[in-house]
């Protein structure tokens, strides 16, 4: 019996179909990695497995038991959690983008090849909300990255977070 069985997994974000027909069997003791470009569906696949986004599938089962439609707390209690890579919303939660201002020239938001992954966060209301956190972080003696990591790690389905940066 497979440890994790995913057959024809699909996820929609509104009218956008983010995943279609993903099938992955994971056998006990096996290590499986999801590799792909930004926007390819790696995180969405993990969110679906973890019960963090609504999905449909022929089969989504862990240790032979269906987890399809189960809430994330049930899935965590039954042995699935995530290690999240760079959970900083493409740098938005670092506080480096200001509402009403063009992004720094060397940033992902200004990059023609990467901006599609960050554009949903580049809303002035979102950026203003992040800016309002700056004094709170300073008063607590924390960086915005530390605040963002604490926010992500508060979720039960996240076991760990790995953060890297290509530039300051």
PDB file of C-alpha atoms in Angstrom:
ATOM      1  CA  UNK A   1       0.000   0.000   0.000  1.00  0.00           C
ATOM      2  CA  UNK A   2       1.303   3.471  -0.897  1.00  0.00           C
ATOM      3  CA  UNK A   3       1.955   5.852   1.995  1.00  0.00           C
ATOM      4  CA  UNK A   4       0.404   8.723   0.031  1.00  0.00           C
ATOM      5  CA  UNK A   5      -1.769   8.309  -3.048  1.00  0.00           C
ATOM      6  CA  UNK A   6      -2.687  11.273  -5.225  1.00  0.00           C
ATOM      7  CA  UNK A   7      -4.736  10.592  -8.349  1.00  0.00           C
ATOM      8  CA  UNK A   8      -5.988  13.325 -10.691  1.00  0.00           C
ATOM      9  CA  UNK A   9      -5.655  16.170  -8.200  1.00  0.00           C
ATOM     10  CA  UNK A  10      -7.056  19.512  -9.359  1.00  0.00           C
ATOM     11  CA  UNK A  11      -7.125  22.942  -7.705  1.00  0.00           C
ATOM     12  CA  UNK A  12      -8.823  26.122  -8.852  1.00  0.00           C
ATOM     13  CA  UNK A  13      -8.203  29.645  -7.597  1.00  0.00           C
ATOM     14  CA  UNK A  14     -11.427  31.262  -8.782  1.00  0.00           C
ATOM     15  CA  UNK A  15     -11.579  30.792 -12.551  1.00  0.00           C
ATOM     16  CA  UNK A  16      -7.871  29.894 -12.754  1.00  0.00           C
ATOM     17  CA  UNK A  17      -7.059  26.190 -12.798  1.00  0.00           C
ATOM     18  CA  UNK A  18      -3.776  25.947 -10.893  1.00  0.00           C
ATOM     19  CA  UNK A  19      -3.503  22.135 -10.973  1.00  0.00           C
ATOM     20  CA  UNK A  20      -5.008  19.598 -13.317  1.00  0.00           C
ATOM     21  CA  UNK A  21      -4.631  15.844 -13.177  1.00  0.00           C
ATOM     22  CA  UNK A  22      -1.676  15.604 -10.786  1.00  0.00           C
ATOM     23  CA  UNK A  23      -0.994  11.993  -9.818  1.00  0.00           C
ATOM     24  CA  UNK A  24       1.808  11.013  -7.437  1.00  0.00           C
ATOM     25  CA  UNK A  25       2.207   7.748  -5.537  1.00  0.00           C
ATOM     26  CA  UNK A  26       4.577   7.872  -2.557  1.00  0.00           C
ATOM     27  CA  UNK A  27       5.704   4.536  -1.163  1.00  0.00           C
ATOM     28  CA  UNK A  28       6.849   4.039   2.461  1.00  0.00           C
ATOM     29  CA  UNK A  29      10.508   5.071   2.834  1.00  0.00           C
ATOM     30  CA  UNK A  30      10.530   6.876  -0.506  1.00  0.00           C
ATOM     31  CA  UNK A  31      11.605  10.495  -0.903  1.00  0.00           C
ATOM     32  CA  UNK A  32       9.719  12.470  -3.536  1.00  0.00           C
ATOM     33  CA  UNK A  33      10.539  16.010  -4.570  1.00  0.00           C
ATOM     34  CA  UNK A  34       8.501  18.497  -6.543  1.00  0.00           C
ATOM     35  CA  UNK A  35      10.702  20.574  -8.812  1.00  0.00           C
ATOM     36  CA  UNK A  36       9.540  23.297 -11.169  1.00  0.00           C
ATOM     37  CA  UNK A  37       9.568  26.953 -12.044  1.00  0.00           C
ATOM     38  CA  UNK A  38       7.811  29.559  -9.951  1.00  0.00           C
ATOM     39  CA  UNK A  39       4.093  29.169 -10.589  1.00  0.00           C
ATOM     40  CA  UNK A  40       4.333  25.525 -11.695  1.00  0.00           C
ATOM     41  CA  UNK A  41       2.125  24.276  -8.836  1.00  0.00           C
ATOM     42  CA  UNK A  42       4.576  22.858  -6.292  1.00  0.00           C
ATOM     43  CA  UNK A  43       3.223  24.837  -3.328  1.00  0.00           C
ATOM     44  CA  UNK A  44      -0.372  24.431  -4.471  1.00  0.00           C
ATOM     45  CA  UNK A  45       0.111  20.645  -4.540  1.00  0.00           C
ATOM     46  CA  UNK A  46       1.433  20.699  -0.962  1.00  0.00           C
ATOM     47  CA  UNK A  47      -1.364  23.013   0.170  1.00  0.00           C
ATOM     48  CA  UNK A  48      -3.934  20.634  -1.316  1.00  0.00           C
ATOM     49  CA  UNK A  49      -2.363  17.612   0.403  1.00  0.00           C
ATOM     50  CA  UNK A  50      -2.286  19.552   3.693  1.00  0.00           C
ATOM     51  CA  UNK A  51      -5.933  20.617   3.461  1.00  0.00           C
ATOM     52  CA  UNK A  52      -5.051  24.285   3.118  1.00  0.00           C
ATOM     53  CA  UNK A  53      -6.852  24.773  -0.212  1.00  0.00           C
ATOM     54  CA  UNK A  54      -9.998  23.199  -1.613  1.00  0.00           C
ATOM     55  CA  UNK A  55      -9.279  20.564  -4.210  1.00  0.00           C
ATOM     56  CA  UNK A  56     -10.821  17.703  -6.113  1.00  0.00           C
ATOM     57  CA  UNK A  57      -9.240  14.337  -6.841  1.00  0.00           C
ATOM     58  CA  UNK A  58     -10.098  10.768  -7.688  1.00  0.00           C
ATOM     59  CA  UNK A  59      -7.943   9.770  -4.722  1.00  0.00           C
ATOM     60  CA  UNK A  60      -6.132  11.724  -2.031  1.00  0.00           C
ATOM     61  CA  UNK A  61      -5.242   9.216   0.654  1.00  0.00           C
ATOM     62  CA  UNK A  62      -2.646   8.880   3.406  1.00  0.00           C
ATOM     63  CA  UNK A  63      -1.919   5.386   4.736  1.00  0.00           C
ATOM     64  CA  UNK A  64      -4.982   4.131   2.862  1.00  0.00           C
ATOM     65  CA  UNK A  65      -7.388   6.637   4.456  1.00  0.00           C
ATOM     66  CA  UNK A  66      -8.958   9.402   2.405  1.00  0.00           C
ATOM     67  CA  UNK A  67      -7.897  12.903   3.407  1.00  0.00           C
ATOM     68  CA  UNK A  68      -9.825  14.566   0.586  1.00  0.00           C
ATOM     69  CA  UNK A  69     -11.883  17.436   2.000  1.00  0.00           C
ATOM     70  CA  UNK A  70     -10.494  16.977   5.505  1.00  0.00           C
ATOM     71  CA  UNK A  71      -9.477  20.117   7.428  1.00  0.00           C
ATOM     72  CA  UNK A  72      -5.776  20.819   7.889  1.00  0.00           C
ATOM     73  CA  UNK A  73      -5.870  20.141  11.652  1.00  0.00           C
ATOM     74  CA  UNK A  74      -7.139  16.591  10.974  1.00  0.00           C
ATOM     75  CA  UNK A  75      -4.388  16.041   8.406  1.00  0.00           C
ATOM     76  CA  UNK A  76      -1.704  17.312  10.827  1.00  0.00           C
ATOM     77  CA  UNK A  77      -2.988  15.047  13.636  1.00  0.00           C
ATOM     78  CA  UNK A  78      -2.686  12.118  11.251  1.00  0.00           C
ATOM     79  CA  UNK A  79       0.945  12.744  10.315  1.00  0.00           C
ATOM     80  CA  UNK A  80       1.285  15.238   7.453  1.00  0.00           C
ATOM     81  CA  UNK A  81       2.988  18.611   7.836  1.00  0.00           C
ATOM     82  CA  UNK A  82       5.139  20.831   5.634  1.00  0.00           C
ATOM     83  CA  UNK A  83       8.580  22.327   5.493  1.00  0.00           C
ATOM     84  CA  UNK A  84       8.008  25.676   3.803  1.00  0.00           C
ATOM     85  CA  UNK A  85      10.665  27.255   1.583  1.00  0.00           C
ATOM     86  CA  UNK A  86      10.897  31.040   1.700  1.00  0.00           C
ATOM     87  CA  UNK A  87       7.435  31.808   3.085  1.00  0.00           C
ATOM     88  CA  UNK A  88       7.889  35.540   2.686  1.00  0.00           C
ATOM     89  CA  UNK A  89       5.369  36.128  -0.135  1.00  0.00           C
ATOM     90  CA  UNK A  90       8.167  36.647  -2.650  1.00  0.00           C
ATOM     91  CA  UNK A  91       9.793  39.236  -0.388  1.00  0.00           C
ATOM     92  CA  UNK A  92       6.685  41.344   0.229  1.00  0.00           C
ATOM     93  CA  UNK A  93       6.622  40.429   3.927  1.00  0.00           C
ATOM     94  CA  UNK A  94      10.196  41.670   4.320  1.00  0.00           C
ATOM     95  CA  UNK A  95       8.853  45.230   4.087  1.00  0.00           C
ATOM     96  CA  UNK A  96      11.081  46.247   1.163  1.00  0.00           C
ATOM     97  CA  UNK A  97       8.177  47.253  -1.106  1.00  0.00           C
ATOM     98  CA  UNK A  98       6.291  50.474  -0.353  1.00  0.00           C
ATOM     99  CA  UNK A  99       2.760  51.322  -1.483  1.00  0.00           C
ATOM    100  CA  UNK A 100       2.647  53.757  -4.389  1.00  0.00           C
ATOM    101  CA  UNK A 101       6.343  53.315  -5.188  1.00  0.00           C
ATOM    102  CA  UNK A 102       8.025  51.375  -7.974  1.00  0.00           C
ATOM    103  CA  UNK A 103       9.800  48.230  -6.742  1.00  0.00           C
ATOM    104  CA  UNK A 104      13.607  48.331  -6.482  1.00  0.00           C
ATOM    105  CA  UNK A 105      15.190  47.683  -9.892  1.00  0.00           C
ATOM    106  CA  UNK A 106      17.032  44.556  -8.691  1.00  0.00           C
ATOM    107  CA  UNK A 107      13.948  42.949  -7.055  1.00  0.00           C
ATOM    108  CA  UNK A 108      11.729  40.086  -8.172  1.00  0.00           C
ATOM    109  CA  UNK A 109       8.825  42.495  -8.537  1.00  0.00           C
ATOM    110  CA  UNK A 110      10.772  44.503 -11.139  1.00  0.00           C
ATOM    111  CA  UNK A 111      11.995  41.411 -12.995  1.00  0.00           C
ATOM    112  CA  UNK A 112      10.136  40.663 -16.206  1.00  0.00           C
ATOM    113  CA  UNK A 113      10.680  36.932 -15.705  1.00  0.00           C
ATOM    114  CA  UNK A 114       9.649  36.788 -12.043  1.00  0.00           C
ATOM    115  CA  UNK A 115       7.040  39.523 -11.581  1.00  0.00           C
ATOM    116  CA  UNK A 116       4.122  37.187 -12.371  1.00  0.00           C
ATOM    117  CA  UNK A 117       4.814  35.319  -9.120  1.00  0.00           C
ATOM    118  CA  UNK A 118       4.679  38.440  -6.979  1.00  0.00           C
ATOM    119  CA  UNK A 119       2.103  40.649  -8.697  1.00  0.00           C
ATOM    120  CA  UNK A 120      -0.787  39.363  -6.571  1.00  0.00           C
ATOM    121  CA  UNK A 121       0.992  40.703  -3.465  1.00  0.00           C
ATOM    122  CA  UNK A 122       1.911  44.082  -4.967  1.00  0.00           C
ATOM    123  CA  UNK A 123      -1.423  45.620  -4.052  1.00  0.00           C
ATOM    124  CA  UNK A 124      -1.151  48.992  -2.263  1.00  0.00           C
ATOM    125  CA  UNK A 125      -3.494  47.793   0.524  1.00  0.00           C
ATOM    126  CA  UNK A 126      -1.305  44.718   1.151  1.00  0.00           C
ATOM    127  CA  UNK A 127       1.884  46.767   1.042  1.00  0.00           C
ATOM    128  CA  UNK A 128       0.405  49.348   3.432  1.00  0.00           C
ATOM    129  CA  UNK A 129      -0.594  46.594   5.863  1.00  0.00           C
ATOM    130  CA  UNK A 130       2.974  45.256   5.815  1.00  0.00           C
ATOM    131  CA  UNK A 131       4.352  48.778   6.389  1.00  0.00           C
ATOM    132  CA  UNK A 132       2.104  49.128   9.461  1.00  0.00           C
ATOM    133  CA  UNK A 133       3.937  46.141  10.957  1.00  0.00           C
ATOM    134  CA  UNK A 134       7.362  47.831  10.773  1.00  0.00           C
ATOM    135  CA  UNK A 135       7.015  49.768  14.074  1.00  0.00           C
ATOM    136  CA  UNK A 136       5.668  46.652  15.805  1.00  0.00           C
ATOM    137  CA  UNK A 137       8.682  44.634  14.618  1.00  0.00           C
ATOM    138  CA  UNK A 138      11.080  47.395  15.698  1.00  0.00           C
ATOM    139  CA  UNK A 139       9.454  47.683  19.132  1.00  0.00           C
ATOM    140  CA  UNK A 140       9.768  43.908  19.582  1.00  0.00           C
ATOM    141  CA  UNK A 141      13.403  43.979  18.443  1.00  0.00           C
ATOM    142  CA  UNK A 142      12.598  41.755  15.466  1.00  0.00           C
ATOM    143  CA  UNK A 143      13.166  42.063  11.754  1.00  0.00           C
ATOM    144  CA  UNK A 144      10.248  41.884   9.344  1.00  0.00           C
ATOM    145  CA  UNK A 145      11.569  38.499   8.171  1.00  0.00           C
ATOM    146  CA  UNK A 146      11.370  37.197  11.753  1.00  0.00           C
ATOM    147  CA  UNK A 147       7.814  38.525  12.096  1.00  0.00           C
ATOM    148  CA  UNK A 148       6.845  36.848   8.800  1.00  0.00           C
ATOM    149  CA  UNK A 149       8.386  33.536   9.856  1.00  0.00           C
ATOM    150  CA  UNK A 150       6.569  33.630  13.195  1.00  0.00           C
ATOM    151  CA  UNK A 151       3.315  34.273  11.312  1.00  0.00           C
ATOM    152  CA  UNK A 152       3.904  31.278   9.017  1.00  0.00           C
ATOM    153  CA  UNK A 153       5.105  28.952  11.783  1.00  0.00           C
ATOM    154  CA  UNK A 154       1.985  29.577  13.887  1.00  0.00           C
ATOM    155  CA  UNK A 155       0.133  27.216  11.533  1.00  0.00           C
ATOM    156  CA  UNK A 156      -0.011  23.611  12.709  1.00  0.00           C
ATOM    157  CA  UNK A 157       0.503  22.216   9.205  1.00  0.00           C
ATOM    158  CA  UNK A 158       3.912  23.922   8.902  1.00  0.00           C
ATOM    159  CA  UNK A 159       6.672  21.988  10.648  1.00  0.00           C
ATOM    160  CA  UNK A 160       9.589  24.170   9.572  1.00  0.00           C
ATOM    161  CA  UNK A 161      10.558  27.026   7.288  1.00  0.00           C
ATOM    162  CA  UNK A 162      13.692  27.462   5.190  1.00  0.00           C
ATOM    163  CA  UNK A 163      14.605  30.971   4.135  1.00  0.00           C
ATOM    164  CA  UNK A 164      17.153  32.002   1.531  1.00  0.00           C
ATOM    165  CA  UNK A 165      17.820  35.178  -0.347  1.00  0.00           C
ATOM    166  CA  UNK A 166      19.546  35.891  -3.602  1.00  0.00           C
ATOM    167  CA  UNK A 167      20.111  39.525  -2.608  1.00  0.00           C
ATOM    168  CA  UNK A 168      19.606  41.671   0.485  1.00  0.00           C
TER     169      UNK A 168
END
